[in-house]
Coordinates of N, CA and C in Angstrom, one line a residue:
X50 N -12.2 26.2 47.5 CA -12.9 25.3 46.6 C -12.0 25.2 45.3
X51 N -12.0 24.2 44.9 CA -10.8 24.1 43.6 C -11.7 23.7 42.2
X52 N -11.0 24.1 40.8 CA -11.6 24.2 39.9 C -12.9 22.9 39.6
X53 N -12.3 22.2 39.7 CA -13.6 20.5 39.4 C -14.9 21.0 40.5
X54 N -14.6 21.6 41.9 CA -15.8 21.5 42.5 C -16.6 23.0 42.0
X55 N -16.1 23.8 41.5 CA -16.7 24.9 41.2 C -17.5 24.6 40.0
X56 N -17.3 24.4 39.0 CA -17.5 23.6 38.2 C -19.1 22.7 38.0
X57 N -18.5 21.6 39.0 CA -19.4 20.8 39.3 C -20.7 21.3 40.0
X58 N -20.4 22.2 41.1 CA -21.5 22.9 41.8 C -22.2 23.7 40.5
X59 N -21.8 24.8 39.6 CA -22.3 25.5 39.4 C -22.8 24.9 38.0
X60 N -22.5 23.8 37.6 CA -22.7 23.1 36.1 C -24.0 23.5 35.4
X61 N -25.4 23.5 36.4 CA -26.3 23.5 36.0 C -26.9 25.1 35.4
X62 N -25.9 26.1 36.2 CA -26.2 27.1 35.6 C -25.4 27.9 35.0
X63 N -24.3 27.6 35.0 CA -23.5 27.7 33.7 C -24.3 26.9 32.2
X64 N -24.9 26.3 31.9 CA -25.2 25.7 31.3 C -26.7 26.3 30.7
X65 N -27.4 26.9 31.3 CA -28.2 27.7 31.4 C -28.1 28.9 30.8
X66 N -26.6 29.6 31.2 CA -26.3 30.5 31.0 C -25.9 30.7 29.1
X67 N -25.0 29.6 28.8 CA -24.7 29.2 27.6 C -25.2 29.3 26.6
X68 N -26.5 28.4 26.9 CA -27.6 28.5 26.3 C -28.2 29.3 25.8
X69 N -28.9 30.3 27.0 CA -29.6 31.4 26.7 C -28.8 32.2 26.0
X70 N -27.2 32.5 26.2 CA -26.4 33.1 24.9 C -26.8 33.1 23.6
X71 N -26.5 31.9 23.2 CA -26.4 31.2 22.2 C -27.7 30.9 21.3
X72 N -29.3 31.2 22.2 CA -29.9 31.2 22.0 C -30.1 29.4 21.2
X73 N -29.5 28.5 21.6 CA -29.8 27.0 21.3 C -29.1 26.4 22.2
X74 N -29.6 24.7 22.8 CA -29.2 24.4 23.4 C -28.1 23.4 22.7
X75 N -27.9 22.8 21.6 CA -26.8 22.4 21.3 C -25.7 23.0 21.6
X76 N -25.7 24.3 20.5 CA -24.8 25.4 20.7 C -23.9 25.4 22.6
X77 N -24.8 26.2 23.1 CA -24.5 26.5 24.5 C -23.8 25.0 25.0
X78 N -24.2 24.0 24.9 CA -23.7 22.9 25.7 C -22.1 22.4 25.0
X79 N -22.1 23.1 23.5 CA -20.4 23.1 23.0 C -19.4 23.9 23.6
X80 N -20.1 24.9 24.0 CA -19.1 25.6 25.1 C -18.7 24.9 26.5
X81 N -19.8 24.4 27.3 CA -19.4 24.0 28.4 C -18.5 22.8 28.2
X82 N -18.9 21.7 27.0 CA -17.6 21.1 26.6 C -16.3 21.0 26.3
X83 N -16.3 22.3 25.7 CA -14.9 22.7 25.7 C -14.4 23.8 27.3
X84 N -15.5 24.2 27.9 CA -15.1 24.6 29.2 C -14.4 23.4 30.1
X85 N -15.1 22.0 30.1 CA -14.5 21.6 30.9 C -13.7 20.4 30.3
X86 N -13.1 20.7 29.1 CA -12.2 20.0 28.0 C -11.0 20.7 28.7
X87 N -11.0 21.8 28.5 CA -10.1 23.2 29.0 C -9.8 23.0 29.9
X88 N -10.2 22.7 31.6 CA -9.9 22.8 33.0 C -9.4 21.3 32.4
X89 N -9.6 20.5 32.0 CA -9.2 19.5 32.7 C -7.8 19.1 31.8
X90 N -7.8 19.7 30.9 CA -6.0 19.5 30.2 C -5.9 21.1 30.6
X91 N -5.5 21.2 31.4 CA -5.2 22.9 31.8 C -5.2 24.4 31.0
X92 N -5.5 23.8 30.2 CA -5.8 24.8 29.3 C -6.6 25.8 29.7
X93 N -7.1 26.2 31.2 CA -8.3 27.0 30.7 C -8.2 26.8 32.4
X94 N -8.1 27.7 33.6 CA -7.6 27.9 34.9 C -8.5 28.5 35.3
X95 N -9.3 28.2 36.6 CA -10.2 28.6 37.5 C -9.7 28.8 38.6
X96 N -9.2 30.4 38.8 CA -8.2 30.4 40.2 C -8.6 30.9 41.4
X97 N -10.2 31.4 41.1 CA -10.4 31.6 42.2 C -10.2 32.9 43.2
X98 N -9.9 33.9 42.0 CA -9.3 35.2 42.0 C -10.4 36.1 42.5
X99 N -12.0 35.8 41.8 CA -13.1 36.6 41.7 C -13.3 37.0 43.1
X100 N -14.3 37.8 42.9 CA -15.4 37.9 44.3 C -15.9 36.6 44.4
X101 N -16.6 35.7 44.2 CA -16.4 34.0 44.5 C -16.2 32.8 43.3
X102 N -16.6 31.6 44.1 CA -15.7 30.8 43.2 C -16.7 30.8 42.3
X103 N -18.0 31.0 42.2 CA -18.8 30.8 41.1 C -18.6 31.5 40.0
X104 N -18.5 32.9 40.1 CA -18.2 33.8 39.9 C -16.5 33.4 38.4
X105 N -15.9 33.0 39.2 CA -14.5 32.8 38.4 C -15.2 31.3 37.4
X106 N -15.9 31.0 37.5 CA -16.2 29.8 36.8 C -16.9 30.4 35.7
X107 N -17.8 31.0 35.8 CA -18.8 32.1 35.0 C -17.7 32.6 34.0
X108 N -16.2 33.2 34.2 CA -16.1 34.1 33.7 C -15.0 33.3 32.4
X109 N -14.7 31.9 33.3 CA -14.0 31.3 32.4 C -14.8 31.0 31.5
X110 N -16.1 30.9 31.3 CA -17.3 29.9 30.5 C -17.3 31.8 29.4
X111 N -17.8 32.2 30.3 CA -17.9 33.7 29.2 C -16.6 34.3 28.0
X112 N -15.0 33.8 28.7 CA -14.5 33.8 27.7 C -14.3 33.1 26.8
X113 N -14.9 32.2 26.8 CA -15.2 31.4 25.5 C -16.2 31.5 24.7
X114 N -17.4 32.0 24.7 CA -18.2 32.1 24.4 C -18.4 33.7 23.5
X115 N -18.6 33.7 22.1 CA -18.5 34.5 21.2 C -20.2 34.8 20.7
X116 N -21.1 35.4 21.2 CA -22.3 35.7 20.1 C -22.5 35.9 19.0
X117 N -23.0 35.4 18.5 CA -23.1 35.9 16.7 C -24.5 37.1 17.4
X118 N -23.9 38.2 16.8 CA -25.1 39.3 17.2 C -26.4 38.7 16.5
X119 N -26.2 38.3 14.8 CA -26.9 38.1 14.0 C -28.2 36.8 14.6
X120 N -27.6 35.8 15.5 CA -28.4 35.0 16.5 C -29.5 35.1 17.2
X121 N -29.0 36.8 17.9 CA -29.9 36.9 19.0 C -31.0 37.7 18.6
X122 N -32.2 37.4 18.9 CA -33.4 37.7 18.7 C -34.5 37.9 19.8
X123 N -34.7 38.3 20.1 CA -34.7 39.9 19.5 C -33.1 40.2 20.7
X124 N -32.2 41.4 19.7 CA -31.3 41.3 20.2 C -31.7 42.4 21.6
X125 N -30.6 43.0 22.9 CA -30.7 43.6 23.6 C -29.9 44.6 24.0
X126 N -29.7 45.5 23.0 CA -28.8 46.9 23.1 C -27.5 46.0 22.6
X127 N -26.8 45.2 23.3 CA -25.5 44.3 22.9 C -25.6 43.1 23.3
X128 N -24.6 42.7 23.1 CA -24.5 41.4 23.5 C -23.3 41.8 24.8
X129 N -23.7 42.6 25.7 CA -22.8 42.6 26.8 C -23.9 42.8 27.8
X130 N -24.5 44.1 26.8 CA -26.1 44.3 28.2 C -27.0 42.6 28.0
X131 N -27.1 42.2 26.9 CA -27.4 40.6 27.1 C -27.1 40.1 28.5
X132 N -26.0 39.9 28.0 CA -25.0 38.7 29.0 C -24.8 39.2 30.6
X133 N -24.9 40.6 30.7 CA -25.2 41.3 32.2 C -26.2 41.2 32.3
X134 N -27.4 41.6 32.2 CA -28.7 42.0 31.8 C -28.9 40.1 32.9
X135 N -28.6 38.8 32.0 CA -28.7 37.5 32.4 C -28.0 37.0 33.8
X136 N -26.9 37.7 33.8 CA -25.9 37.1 34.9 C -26.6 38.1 36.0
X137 N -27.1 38.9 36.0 CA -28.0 39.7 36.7 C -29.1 38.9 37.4
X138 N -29.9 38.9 36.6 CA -31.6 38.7 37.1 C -31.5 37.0 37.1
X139 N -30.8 36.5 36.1 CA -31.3 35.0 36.0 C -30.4 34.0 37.1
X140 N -28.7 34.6 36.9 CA -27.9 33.8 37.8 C -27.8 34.7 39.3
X141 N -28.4 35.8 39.2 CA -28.0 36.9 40.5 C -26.7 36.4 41.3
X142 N -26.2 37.5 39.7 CA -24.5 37.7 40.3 C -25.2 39.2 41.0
X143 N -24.1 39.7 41.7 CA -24.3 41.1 42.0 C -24.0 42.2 40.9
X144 N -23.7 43.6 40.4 CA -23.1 44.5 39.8 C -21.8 44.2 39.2
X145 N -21.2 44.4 40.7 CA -19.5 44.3 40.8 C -19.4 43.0 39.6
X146 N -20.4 41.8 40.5 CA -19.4 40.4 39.9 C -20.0 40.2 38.4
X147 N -21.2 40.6 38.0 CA -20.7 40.5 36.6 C -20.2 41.6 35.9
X148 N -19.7 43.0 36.5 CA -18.8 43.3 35.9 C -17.4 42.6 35.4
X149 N -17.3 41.8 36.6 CA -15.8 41.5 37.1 C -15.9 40.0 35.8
X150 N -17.2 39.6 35.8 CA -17.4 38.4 34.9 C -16.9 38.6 33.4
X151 N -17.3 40.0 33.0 CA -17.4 40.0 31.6 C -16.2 40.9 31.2
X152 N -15.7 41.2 32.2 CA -14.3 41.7 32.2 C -14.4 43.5 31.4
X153 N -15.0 44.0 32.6 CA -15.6 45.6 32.2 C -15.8 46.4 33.2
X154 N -15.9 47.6 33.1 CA -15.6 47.9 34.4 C -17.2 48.3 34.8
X155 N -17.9 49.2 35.6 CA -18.8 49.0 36.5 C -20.0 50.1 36.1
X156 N -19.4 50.9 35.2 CA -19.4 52.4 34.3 C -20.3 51.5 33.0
X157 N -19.5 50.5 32.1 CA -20.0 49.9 31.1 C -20.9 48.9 30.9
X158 N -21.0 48.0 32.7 CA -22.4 47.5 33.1 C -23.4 47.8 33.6
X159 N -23.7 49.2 33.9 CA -24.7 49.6 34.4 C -26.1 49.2 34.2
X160 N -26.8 48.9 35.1 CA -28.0 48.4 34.2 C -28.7 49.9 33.7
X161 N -29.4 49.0 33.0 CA -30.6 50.2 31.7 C -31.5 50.5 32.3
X162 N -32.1 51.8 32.7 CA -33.0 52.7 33.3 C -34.7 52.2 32.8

């Protein structure tokens, strides 16, 4: 599957995803704009490397995306256990892949007891 179809398939919850960061939906939908501002003047490569292609789509959307800690309300230990915590339960990535998403190892996503 190549970058536009991953993309396209997964839009609705990348977008979801954004959001709920960002805690607004303006906000969140400036990222996926420049997400696929990025793929599409190459700036910004979905290669497909991950455990799957959704997965590599996710992770390109997550490097872009910066929290203001000061945003999230009520915040959740970090803004990493956030963003696992979500890619967990809400997108059901597995462990590994949002490890592999947020670029951490498997030790630093563990979920919270």
């Amino acid at each position: 599957m190549n970058a536009a179809q991953s993309l396209i398939d997964n839009l609705q919850a990348l977008r979801r995803y954004a959001r709920a960061i960002n805690i607004s939906a303006i906000e969140g939908d400036k990222y996926i704009e420049q997400l696929l501002e990025g793929v599409l003047e190459g700036e910004i490569v979905i290669d497909g490397s991950g455990p799957s292609t959704s997965s590599c789509a996710f992770r390109a959307l997550d490097s872009l995306i910066k929290p203001n800690r000061d945003d999230l309300a009520p915040p959740i230990a970090s803004t990493i256990d956030r963003r696992a915590l979500l890619l967990a339960t809400r997108d059901e990535f597995s462990h590994d892949e949002a490890a592999y998403l947020l670029g951490r190892s498997l030790s630093t996503t563990a979920p919270a007891a």
